[in-house]
Amino acid sequence: MDTVLQIEDLHKSFKTGFIPKEKKILDGISLEVKAGEIFGYLGPNGAGKTTTLKCVLGLIFPDKGNIEIFGQSNLSMQAKEKIGFLPENPYFYDYLSATEFLSFYCDLTAAKKERKKTQITTLLRMVGLEHAANLQLRKFSRGMLQRIGLAQALINEPSLVFLDEPLGGLDPLGRKDIRDVIVRLKEEGKTVFLSSHILQDIEMICDRVAILVEGHVVNQGPLQDLVSEKVQVTEITISGIGSEDLGDLGERYSAQGDRVLLKVFEEEKIASVLQLILEKKGRVHSLIPRTETLEDLFVGAVRQK
Amino acid sequence: MKILAIALNTFKEAIRDRILYLLLFFASVCIIFSRLLALLTVGDRAKIITDVGLASLSLFGALMAIMIGTGLVYKEIDKRTLYTLLSKPIQRYQFLLGKYLGLLLTLFIMLALMTVIFLILILLHNYPVEGSFFIAILFIFMELCLITAVAMLFSCFSTPILSTLFSLAFYLIGHLSWGLETLVNKMPQGGVKTVARFFYLVIPDLENFNFKTEVVHHLPIPPKVFIYSSLYGLFYTVFILALAMIVFRRRDFI
């Protein structure tokens, strides 16, 4: 797969305070994003995710390091023709209607003017805003703003889309809609760079992730390589069995009513538990094997740092 | 095309600014007030109306340029609309030029509106309108072009309040610097004169755009003065715009 974004040894620091004191934000970031993947850029608040994005988009200039988009400098106009960007908590010109807004952004790109109208209609339909085409942005809800922001990021039919916390502040339905759009972008062959701290979303849709902590990439690679598929614990919810019968088969937690949640750490003990339930004519309500999650990996990486 | 798109968007934004209409209202009141002043004056009333009217156009035009110009770039950074704009394939200088031209278009329309009010007042009193009247207004617009560039330069690195103060200082110094020129001419030769002359050359002389006296007293405007003032305005504006672009080119948008 071709590399569409390459970041090498990126450093950035800012001077803050009345007596300027240098604060390192990025400390040697290196990563690669391959064509056609959804790349999750994960990190706690203040880790440097947005700063990395700003460097890539040319909004701030790195102290050191190299950034290439499609093999060209990130500051070149040819590279910018191929990218789209949705910032975190977007604010747009609220006196424009959705159509006027997209038309304005379309004029800033090399998009063919004769296709402008069709492109705007398609995008509004894609993000579910065709009913608000002539509504001023000041009357938009937070979720609608996020959707129109996504539409402006796609106005030039980019091959690489940068999304900074696109699911932040959305209700579950809104999050699902945006997630669906992101997956559709991948199906259309676009590459998505998704910066977020919402682990659940990243885990659901990303092919590869990089975990950023205090300006360092502490872990990166395909999700299935990073997260161990070995079962760490099996959670069994049972009823009709006395606590004393379970012995040392696992850790017991009381659940609703006479239900007991049993955490079994050794795989070989699961059969013994099930055997016991059969003998005592008890009941199994659920049996869930828990593998390592992205959250475990993330929390581990942050703690280690 | 990209510059034009930004200019038109800036125009749409600027004409929604309420402060513009407040200033337009006060400018209209001042122009009409000149009629009252004329009633209290002994002599040629047309001169008073023309003098006060042109001064109102210049002052309120400058206030509009400063009040809106200083927030122009800052607002885009503060509200982070700039992030999505600069992620599109546009150069930073194109963004600045677009913003500048959009505000100039707004100021042009405001100046035209004030001129129409002024002309109605003059024509109601059957006073003659000469060609020099329009030349004076053309130079007021040239002055506004320069003041807008200055306001935008400050807006590139400072907050709106500070930028407004700096720009107002530029306007005041620009209209008082002729005093320094008079001083330089009367000084004996020497180091102090050279330093004073250097300062006069560096600070702006906005009186180069003031043709009120010629209009009021029906004096001819020599072609040499016309060309000199035009070139002065053009070069000074281009210089300030270039400075703004240099400041903006390497700025980090945190």
Coordinates of C-alpha atoms in Angstrom, one line a residue:
Chain A
M1 CA 0.0 0.0 0.0
D2 CA 1.2 3.5 -0.8
T3 CA 2.1 5.9 1.9
V4 CA -0.2 9.0 1.8
L5 CA 1.1 10.7 4.9
Q6 CA 4.6 10.5 6.3
I7 CA 5.7 12.3 9.4
E8 CA 9.3 12.1 10.4
D9 CA 10.8 13.2 13.7
L10 CA 8.4 16.1 14.3
H11 CA 9.2 18.5 17.1
K12 CA 7.3 21.5 18.3
S13 CA 7.5 23.6 21.4
F14 CA 5.8 26.8 22.5
K15 CA 6.9 29.6 24.8
T16 CA 4.3 30.4 27.4
G17 CA 3.9 32.7 30.4
F18 CA 4.9 36.2 31.3
I19 CA 8.5 35.1 31.5
P20 CA 8.6 32.9 28.4
K21 CA 9.2 29.3 29.3
E22 CA 9.6 26.7 26.6
K23 CA 7.0 23.9 26.7
K24 CA 7.6 20.8 24.5
I25 CA 4.4 19.7 22.8
L26 CA 5.7 17.2 20.2
D27 CA 8.9 15.4 20.8
G28 CA 10.0 13.4 17.8
I29 CA 6.8 12.1 16.3
S30 CA 7.1 9.7 13.4
L31 CA 4.3 7.9 11.7
E32 CA 3.0 6.7 8.4
V33 CA -0.5 6.5 7.0
K34 CA -1.2 4.1 4.2
A35 CA -3.7 4.6 1.3
G36 CA -7.3 3.5 1.9
E37 CA -7.1 3.0 5.7
I38 CA -8.8 4.6 8.6
F39 CA -5.9 5.7 10.9
G40 CA -6.7 6.4 14.5
Y41 CA -4.6 9.0 16.2
L42 CA -5.3 8.4 19.9
G43 CA -4.1 10.2 22.9
P44 CA -5.4 11.9 26.2
N45 CA -6.2 15.6 26.2
G46 CA -3.1 17.7 25.8
A47 CA -1.0 14.9 24.3
G48 CA -0.4 16.9 21.1
K49 CA -3.0 15.4 18.7
T50 CA -4.3 18.8 17.5
T51 CA -0.8 20.2 17.4
T52 CA 0.3 17.4 15.1
L53 CA -2.7 18.1 12.8
K54 CA -2.0 21.8 12.7
C55 CA 1.6 21.1 11.7
V56 CA 0.4 18.8 8.9
L57 CA -2.1 21.4 7.7
G58 CA 0.5 24.2 7.8
L59 CA -1.3 26.2 10.5
I60 CA 1.8 26.1 12.6
F61 CA 5.4 25.4 11.7
P62 CA 7.4 22.6 13.3
D63 CA 10.7 23.4 15.0
K64 CA 12.1 20.3 13.3
G65 CA 11.0 17.4 11.2
N66 CA 9.5 16.5 7.8
I67 CA 5.9 16.1 6.7
E68 CA 5.0 14.7 3.3
I69 CA 1.5 14.3 1.9
F70 CA 1.3 12.1 -1.3
G71 CA 5.1 12.5 -1.5
Q72 CA 4.9 16.3 -1.6
S73 CA 5.6 18.9 1.0
N74 CA 2.6 19.4 3.2
L75 CA 2.7 23.1 2.4
S76 CA 2.4 22.7 -1.4
M77 CA -0.8 23.6 -3.1
Q78 CA -0.9 20.2 -4.9
A79 CA -0.9 18.4 -1.6
K80 CA -3.6 20.7 -0.2
E81 CA -5.8 20.0 -3.2
K82 CA -6.0 16.4 -2.1
I83 CA -6.9 16.9 1.5
G84 CA -9.9 17.8 3.6
F85 CA -10.0 18.9 7.2
L86 CA -12.7 19.1 9.9
P87 CA -11.4 20.9 13.1
E88 CA -12.5 20.1 16.6
N89 CA -15.6 22.1 17.7
P90 CA -15.9 23.8 14.3
Y91 CA -17.3 27.3 14.1
F92 CA -18.2 28.6 10.7
Y93 CA -19.6 31.8 9.1
D94 CA -23.0 31.6 10.8
Y95 CA -24.6 34.2 8.5
L96 CA -24.3 31.9 5.5
S97 CA -26.8 29.2 4.6
A98 CA -25.6 25.6 4.3
T99 CA -25.5 25.9 0.4
E100 CA -23.8 29.4 0.5
F101 CA -21.2 28.0 2.9
L102 CA -20.3 25.0 0.8
S103 CA -20.3 27.1 -2.3
F104 CA -17.8 29.5 -0.7
Y105 CA -15.5 26.6 0.2
C106 CA -15.9 25.1 -3.2
D107 CA -14.6 28.4 -4.7
L108 CA -11.4 28.0 -2.7
T109 CA -10.5 24.7 -4.3
A110 CA -9.8 23.6 -7.8
A111 CA -13.2 21.8 -8.0
K112 CA -14.9 22.2 -11.3
K113 CA -17.4 25.0 -11.1
E114 CA -19.9 23.3 -13.4
R115 CA -20.0 20.4 -10.9
K116 CA -20.4 22.7 -7.9
K117 CA -24.2 22.5 -7.6
T118 CA -24.2 18.7 -8.0
Q119 CA -21.4 18.3 -5.5
I120 CA -23.1 20.5 -2.9
T121 CA -26.4 18.5 -3.3
T122 CA -24.6 15.2 -3.0
L123 CA -22.7 16.2 0.1
L124 CA -25.7 17.6 1.8
R125 CA -27.5 14.3 1.2
M126 CA -24.5 12.4 2.4
V127 CA -24.4 14.1 5.7
G128 CA -28.2 14.2 6.1
L129 CA -28.7 17.9 5.8
E130 CA -30.6 18.2 2.5
H131 CA -33.6 19.6 4.5
A132 CA -31.4 22.4 5.9
A133 CA -29.9 23.5 2.6
N134 CA -31.2 27.0 2.9
L135 CA -31.0 27.4 6.6
Q136 CA -28.5 29.8 8.1
L137 CA -25.7 28.1 10.1
R138 CA -26.5 30.2 13.2
K139 CA -29.7 28.1 13.4
F140 CA -27.8 24.8 13.3
S141 CA -27.5 22.5 16.3
R142 CA -24.1 21.2 17.4
G143 CA -24.6 17.9 15.5
M144 CA -25.7 19.7 12.4
L145 CA -22.6 22.0 12.5
Q146 CA -20.4 18.9 12.8
R147 CA -22.1 17.4 9.7
I148 CA -21.8 20.6 7.6
G149 CA -18.2 20.7 8.8
L150 CA -17.7 17.2 7.5
A151 CA -19.3 18.3 4.2
Q152 CA -16.9 21.2 3.8
A153 CA -14.0 18.8 4.4
L154 CA -15.2 16.7 1.5
I155 CA -16.1 19.6 -0.9
N156 CA -12.9 19.1 -3.0
E157 CA -13.3 15.3 -3.2
P158 CA -10.1 14.8 -1.2
S159 CA -8.1 11.5 -1.1
L160 CA -7.0 12.1 2.5
V161 CA -9.4 13.5 5.2
F162 CA -8.3 14.7 8.6
L163 CA -10.9 14.6 11.2
D164 CA -10.2 16.1 14.6
E165 CA -12.5 14.7 17.3
P166 CA -15.4 14.4 14.8
L167 CA -17.6 12.6 17.2
G168 CA -17.1 14.8 20.3
G169 CA -20.3 16.3 21.7
L170 CA -22.6 14.2 19.5
D171 CA -25.6 12.1 20.8
P172 CA -25.4 8.3 20.1
L173 CA -27.4 8.6 17.0
G174 CA -25.3 11.4 15.6
R175 CA -22.1 9.5 16.4
K176 CA -23.4 6.5 14.5
D177 CA -24.3 8.6 11.5
I178 CA -20.8 10.2 11.4
R179 CA -19.2 6.8 11.9
D180 CA -21.2 5.5 9.0
V181 CA -20.0 8.4 6.8
I182 CA -16.4 7.7 7.8
V183 CA -16.7 4.0 6.9
R184 CA -18.4 5.0 3.6
L185 CA -15.4 7.2 2.8
K186 CA -13.1 4.3 3.3
E187 CA -15.3 2.2 1.0
E188 CA -14.9 4.9 -1.6
G189 CA -11.1 4.5 -1.4
K190 CA -10.4 7.6 0.7
T191 CA -7.9 7.6 3.5
V192 CA -9.1 8.9 6.9
F193 CA -6.9 10.3 9.6
L194 CA -9.1 10.2 12.7
S195 CA -7.8 12.0 15.8
S196 CA -9.8 11.2 18.9
H197 CA -9.8 10.3 22.5
I198 CA -13.0 8.3 22.3
L199 CA -11.6 4.8 22.3
Q200 CA -14.8 3.0 21.5
D201 CA -15.1 4.8 18.1
I202 CA -11.5 4.2 17.2
E203 CA -11.7 0.5 18.1
M204 CA -14.9 0.2 16.0
I205 CA -13.7 1.7 12.7
C206 CA -9.9 2.1 12.6
D207 CA -7.6 -0.2 10.8
R208 CA -4.4 1.1 12.4
V209 CA -3.8 3.3 15.4
A210 CA -1.0 5.3 16.9
I211 CA -1.1 6.2 20.6
L212 CA 0.3 9.5 21.5
V213 CA 1.3 10.4 25.1
E214 CA 3.0 13.6 26.1
G215 CA 4.3 14.3 22.6
H216 CA 5.6 10.8 21.9
V217 CA 4.1 8.0 19.8
V218 CA 4.3 5.2 22.3
N219 CA 2.6 2.5 20.2
Q220 CA 1.5 2.2 16.6
G221 CA 0.4 -0.5 14.2
P222 CA -2.6 -2.5 13.1
L223 CA -5.2 -2.8 15.9
Q224 CA -5.2 -6.6 15.9
D225 CA -1.4 -6.7 16.3
L226 CA -1.5 -4.2 19.2
V227 CA -4.4 -5.7 21.1
S228 CA -3.9 -9.3 22.3
E229 CA -6.7 -11.7 21.3
K230 CA -5.9 -13.9 24.3
V231 CA -8.8 -14.2 26.7
Q232 CA -7.8 -12.4 29.9
V233 CA -10.9 -13.1 31.9
T234 CA -14.3 -14.8 31.4
E235 CA -17.3 -13.1 33.1
I236 CA -20.1 -15.6 33.9
T237 CA -23.4 -14.4 35.3
I238 CA -25.1 -17.2 37.1
S239 CA -28.1 -17.8 39.5
G240 CA -29.4 -20.7 41.6
I241 CA -25.9 -21.5 43.0
G242 CA -24.8 -20.7 46.6
S243 CA -21.7 -18.5 46.9
E244 CA -20.1 -21.1 49.1
D245 CA -20.3 -23.8 46.3
L246 CA -18.2 -21.7 44.0
G247 CA -15.1 -22.1 46.2
D248 CA -12.0 -20.7 44.5
L249 CA -13.3 -21.0 40.9
G250 CA -13.2 -17.2 40.5
E251 CA -13.8 -13.8 41.9
R252 CA -17.4 -13.3 43.0
Y253 CA -19.4 -10.1 42.6
S254 CA -23.0 -9.8 43.6
A255 CA -25.3 -8.9 40.7
Q256 CA -29.1 -8.2 40.6
G257 CA -31.2 -10.4 42.9
D258 CA -29.7 -13.9 43.4
R259 CA -27.5 -13.5 40.4
V260 CA -23.7 -13.7 40.9
L261 CA -21.1 -12.3 38.5
L262 CA -18.1 -14.6 38.5
K263 CA -14.8 -13.6 37.0
V264 CA -12.8 -16.6 36.0
F265 CA -9.2 -15.9 35.2
E266 CA -8.0 -19.4 34.3
E267 CA -9.5 -20.9 31.1
E268 CA -9.5 -24.5 32.5
K269 CA -11.7 -23.5 35.4
I270 CA -14.6 -22.5 33.1
A271 CA -15.5 -26.1 32.4
S272 CA -15.5 -26.8 36.2
V273 CA -17.9 -23.8 36.8
L274 CA -20.3 -25.0 34.0
Q275 CA -20.1 -28.6 35.4
L276 CA -21.0 -27.3 38.9
I277 CA -24.0 -25.3 37.5
L278 CA -25.3 -28.4 35.7
E279 CA -25.0 -30.5 38.9
K280 CA -26.7 -27.9 41.1
K281 CA -29.3 -27.2 38.4
G282 CA -28.3 -23.6 38.4
R283 CA -28.7 -21.2 35.5
V284 CA -26.2 -19.4 33.2
H285 CA -27.4 -15.9 32.2
S286 CA -24.3 -14.8 30.3
L287 CA -20.8 -16.0 29.5
I288 CA -18.5 -13.3 28.1
P289 CA -14.8 -13.9 27.4
R290 CA -12.9 -10.6 27.7
T291 CA -9.9 -10.0 25.5
E292 CA -7.5 -7.1 25.9
T293 CA -9.2 -3.9 24.7
L294 CA -7.8 -0.7 23.2
E295 CA -8.7 0.9 26.5
D296 CA -6.4 -1.5 28.4
L297 CA -3.7 -0.8 25.9
F298 CA -4.3 3.0 26.1
V299 CA -4.5 3.1 29.9
G300 CA -1.3 0.9 30.1
A301 CA 0.6 3.2 27.7
V302 CA -0.5 6.3 29.6
R303 CA 0.4 4.8 33.0
Q304 CA 3.7 3.6 31.8
K305 CA 4.6 7.0 30.5
Chain B
M1 CA -10.8 33.6 -8.1
K2 CA -9.9 32.5 -4.6
I3 CA -9.1 36.0 -3.6
L4 CA -12.4 37.2 -5.0
A5 CA -14.3 34.5 -3.1
I6 CA -12.7 35.6 0.2
A7 CA -13.3 39.2 -0.7
L8 CA -17.0 38.6 -1.4
N9 CA -17.4 36.6 1.9
T10 CA -15.6 39.4 3.8
F11 CA -18.0 41.9 2.3
K12 CA -21.0 39.8 3.3
E13 CA -19.5 39.7 6.8
A14 CA -18.7 43.4 7.1
I15 CA -22.1 44.7 5.9
R16 CA -23.6 42.7 8.8
D17 CA -21.5 44.6 11.4
R18 CA -23.8 46.9 13.3
I19 CA -21.1 49.4 14.1
L20 CA -20.9 50.2 10.4
Y21 CA -24.5 51.5 10.4
L22 CA -24.0 53.3 13.7
L23 CA -21.0 55.2 12.1
L24 CA -23.0 55.8 8.9
F25 CA -25.8 57.3 11.0
F26 CA -23.4 59.6 12.8
A27 CA -21.7 60.6 9.6
S28 CA -25.1 61.5 8.1
V29 CA -25.9 63.5 11.2
C30 CA -22.6 65.4 10.9
I31 CA -23.1 66.1 7.2
I32 CA -26.6 67.5 7.9
F33 CA -25.3 69.3 11.0
S34 CA -23.0 71.3 8.6
R35 CA -26.2 73.0 7.4
L36 CA -26.8 74.3 10.9
L37 CA -23.2 75.5 11.2
A38 CA -23.6 77.3 7.9
L39 CA -26.6 79.2 9.2
L40 CA -24.5 80.5 12.1
T41 CA -21.7 81.7 9.8
V42 CA -21.2 85.0 8.2
G43 CA -20.0 84.7 4.6
D44 CA -20.1 81.8 2.1
R45 CA -22.3 79.1 3.6
A46 CA -21.4 76.7 0.8
K47 CA -17.8 76.7 2.1
I48 CA -18.8 75.6 5.6
I49 CA -21.1 72.8 4.3
T50 CA -18.4 71.5 2.0
D51 CA -15.6 71.7 4.6
V52 CA -17.6 70.1 7.4
G53 CA -19.1 67.5 5.0
L54 CA -15.8 66.4 3.5
A55 CA -14.2 66.3 7.0
S56 CA -17.1 64.0 8.2
L57 CA -16.6 61.7 5.2
S58 CA -12.9 61.4 6.0
L59 CA -13.3 61.0 9.8
F60 CA -16.1 58.5 9.7
G61 CA -14.6 56.6 6.8
A62 CA -11.4 56.2 8.8
L63 CA -13.4 55.1 11.9
M64 CA -15.2 52.5 9.8
A65 CA -11.9 51.2 8.3
I66 CA -10.3 51.0 11.8
M67 CA -13.3 49.5 13.7
I68 CA -13.9 46.8 11.1
G69 CA -10.3 46.3 9.8
T70 CA -8.8 45.6 13.2
G71 CA -11.1 42.7 13.9
L72 CA -10.9 41.3 10.4
V73 CA -8.1 38.8 10.7
Y74 CA -8.3 38.5 14.5
K75 CA -11.9 37.3 14.4
E76 CA -10.9 34.5 11.9
I77 CA -8.1 33.3 14.2
D78 CA -10.2 33.7 17.4
K79 CA -13.2 31.8 16.0
R80 CA -11.0 29.3 14.2
T81 CA -12.6 29.8 10.8
L82 CA -9.1 30.4 9.6
Y83 CA -8.2 26.7 10.3
T84 CA -10.5 25.4 7.6
L85 CA -9.7 28.2 5.2
L86 CA -6.0 27.7 5.3
S87 CA -6.4 23.9 5.0
K88 CA -7.8 24.6 1.6
P89 CA -5.3 25.2 -1.3
I90 CA -5.0 28.9 -0.7
Q91 CA -1.8 30.8 0.1
R92 CA -1.8 33.0 3.2
Y93 CA -1.2 36.1 1.1
Q94 CA -4.4 35.3 -0.9
F95 CA -6.4 35.1 2.3
L96 CA -5.1 38.5 3.4
L97 CA -5.6 40.2 0.1
G98 CA -9.2 38.8 -0.1
K99 CA -10.0 40.2 3.4
Y100 CA -8.4 43.5 2.4
L101 CA -10.3 43.8 -0.9
G102 CA -13.6 42.7 0.8
L103 CA -13.3 45.5 3.3
L104 CA -12.4 48.1 0.7
L105 CA -15.5 47.1 -1.2
T106 CA -17.5 47.7 1.9
L107 CA -15.8 51.1 2.6
F108 CA -16.4 52.1 -1.1
I109 CA -20.1 51.5 -0.8
M110 CA -20.3 53.3 2.6
L111 CA -18.3 56.3 1.2
A112 CA -20.6 56.3 -1.8
L113 CA -23.7 56.4 0.5
M114 CA -22.2 59.2 2.5
T115 CA -21.4 61.1 -0.7
V116 CA -24.9 60.8 -1.9
I117 CA -26.3 62.2 1.3
F118 CA -23.7 65.0 1.1
L119 CA -24.6 65.7 -2.6
I120 CA -28.3 65.8 -1.8
L121 CA -27.6 68.4 0.8
I122 CA -25.5 70.5 -1.5
L123 CA -28.0 70.3 -4.4
L124 CA -30.9 71.2 -2.2
H125 CA -29.2 74.5 -1.5
N126 CA -28.4 75.0 -5.2
Y127 CA -24.7 75.2 -4.5
P128 CA -22.5 74.2 -7.5
V129 CA -20.6 70.9 -7.5
E130 CA -17.2 71.0 -9.2
G131 CA -15.0 68.2 -10.4
S132 CA -12.5 68.8 -7.6
F133 CA -15.2 67.7 -5.2
F134 CA -15.0 64.2 -6.6
I135 CA -11.2 64.3 -6.7
A136 CA -11.2 65.2 -2.9
I137 CA -13.5 62.2 -2.3
L138 CA -11.3 59.9 -4.4
F139 CA -8.3 60.9 -2.2
I140 CA -10.4 60.3 0.9
F141 CA -10.9 56.7 -0.4
M142 CA -7.2 56.4 -1.1
E143 CA -6.5 57.4 2.5
L144 CA -9.0 54.8 3.6
C145 CA -7.2 52.2 1.6
L146 CA -4.0 53.0 3.5
I147 CA -5.7 53.1 6.9
T148 CA -7.4 49.7 6.2
A149 CA -4.0 48.2 5.3
V150 CA -2.6 49.6 8.6
A151 CA -5.5 48.2 10.6
M152 CA -5.1 44.8 9.0
L153 CA -1.4 44.8 9.7
F154 CA -2.0 45.4 13.4
S155 CA -4.8 42.8 13.3
C156 CA -2.3 40.2 12.1
F157 CA -0.5 40.1 15.4
S158 CA -2.5 42.0 18.0
T159 CA -5.9 42.1 19.7
P160 CA -8.7 44.3 18.3
I161 CA -8.4 46.8 21.2
L162 CA -4.7 47.3 20.8
S163 CA -5.0 47.3 17.0
T164 CA -7.7 50.0 17.2
L165 CA -5.5 52.1 19.5
F166 CA -2.4 51.7 17.2
S167 CA -4.5 52.5 14.1
L168 CA -6.1 55.6 15.6
A169 CA -2.6 56.7 16.6
F170 CA -1.5 56.2 13.0
Y171 CA -4.4 58.3 11.8
L172 CA -3.7 61.1 14.3
I173 CA 0.0 61.2 13.7
G174 CA -0.6 61.0 10.0
H175 CA -2.7 64.2 10.1
L176 CA -0.3 66.1 12.4
S177 CA 3.0 65.1 10.7
W178 CA 2.9 68.2 8.5
G179 CA 4.0 70.1 11.7
L180 CA 7.2 68.1 11.7
E181 CA 7.8 69.0 8.0
T182 CA 7.4 72.7 8.9
L183 CA 9.8 72.2 11.8
V184 CA 12.4 70.4 9.5
N185 CA 12.2 73.2 6.9
K186 CA 12.9 75.8 9.6
M187 CA 15.8 73.9 11.3
P188 CA 19.4 74.8 10.7
Q189 CA 21.5 72.3 8.9
G190 CA 23.0 69.5 11.1
G191 CA 22.5 66.1 12.7
V192 CA 19.2 67.0 14.4
K193 CA 17.7 68.2 11.1
T194 CA 18.7 64.9 9.5
V195 CA 17.1 62.8 12.3
A196 CA 13.9 64.9 12.2
R197 CA 13.8 64.6 8.4
F198 CA 14.2 60.8 8.7
F199 CA 11.3 60.7 11.1
Y200 CA 9.2 62.8 8.8
L201 CA 9.9 60.4 5.9
V202 CA 9.1 57.3 8.0
I203 CA 5.9 58.4 9.6
P204 CA 2.9 58.8 7.4
D205 CA 1.7 62.2 6.1
L206 CA -2.0 61.7 5.5
E207 CA -2.4 65.4 4.7
N208 CA -1.2 64.4 1.2
F209 CA -4.8 63.1 0.7
N210 CA -6.5 66.2 2.0
F211 CA -7.9 68.4 -0.7
K212 CA -10.6 70.1 1.3
T213 CA -8.9 73.5 1.0
E214 CA -8.8 73.3 -2.8
V215 CA -12.4 72.3 -3.0
V216 CA -13.7 74.8 -0.5
H217 CA -11.8 77.8 -2.0
H218 CA -12.2 76.6 -5.6
L219 CA -8.4 76.4 -6.0
P220 CA -7.0 74.3 -8.9
I221 CA -5.3 71.0 -8.0
P222 CA -1.9 71.0 -9.8
P223 CA -1.3 67.7 -11.8
K224 CA 2.1 67.3 -10.0
V225 CA 0.4 67.3 -6.6
F226 CA -2.3 64.9 -7.9
I227 CA 0.3 62.4 -9.2
Y228 CA 2.6 62.8 -6.1
S229 CA -0.3 62.1 -3.7
S230 CA -1.5 59.1 -5.8
L231 CA 1.9 57.5 -5.9
Y232 CA 2.5 58.2 -2.2
G233 CA -0.8 56.5 -1.4
L234 CA -0.1 53.6 -3.7
F235 CA 3.4 52.9 -2.5
Y236 CA 2.7 53.4 1.2
T237 CA -0.3 51.0 1.0
V238 CA 1.6 48.4 -0.9
F239 CA 4.4 48.7 1.6
I240 CA 2.1 48.2 4.6
L241 CA 0.3 45.3 2.9
A242 CA 3.7 43.6 2.1
L243 CA 4.6 44.0 5.8
A244 CA 1.3 42.4 6.9
M245 CA 1.9 39.5 4.5
I246 CA 5.4 39.0 5.9
V247 CA 4.0 39.0 9.5
F248 CA 1.2 36.6 8.6
R249 CA 3.3 34.3 6.4
R250 CA 5.2 32.6 9.3
R251 CA 2.7 33.1 12.1
D252 CA 1.7 30.0 14.1
F253 CA -2.1 29.7 14.7
I254 CA -2.2 28.1 18.1

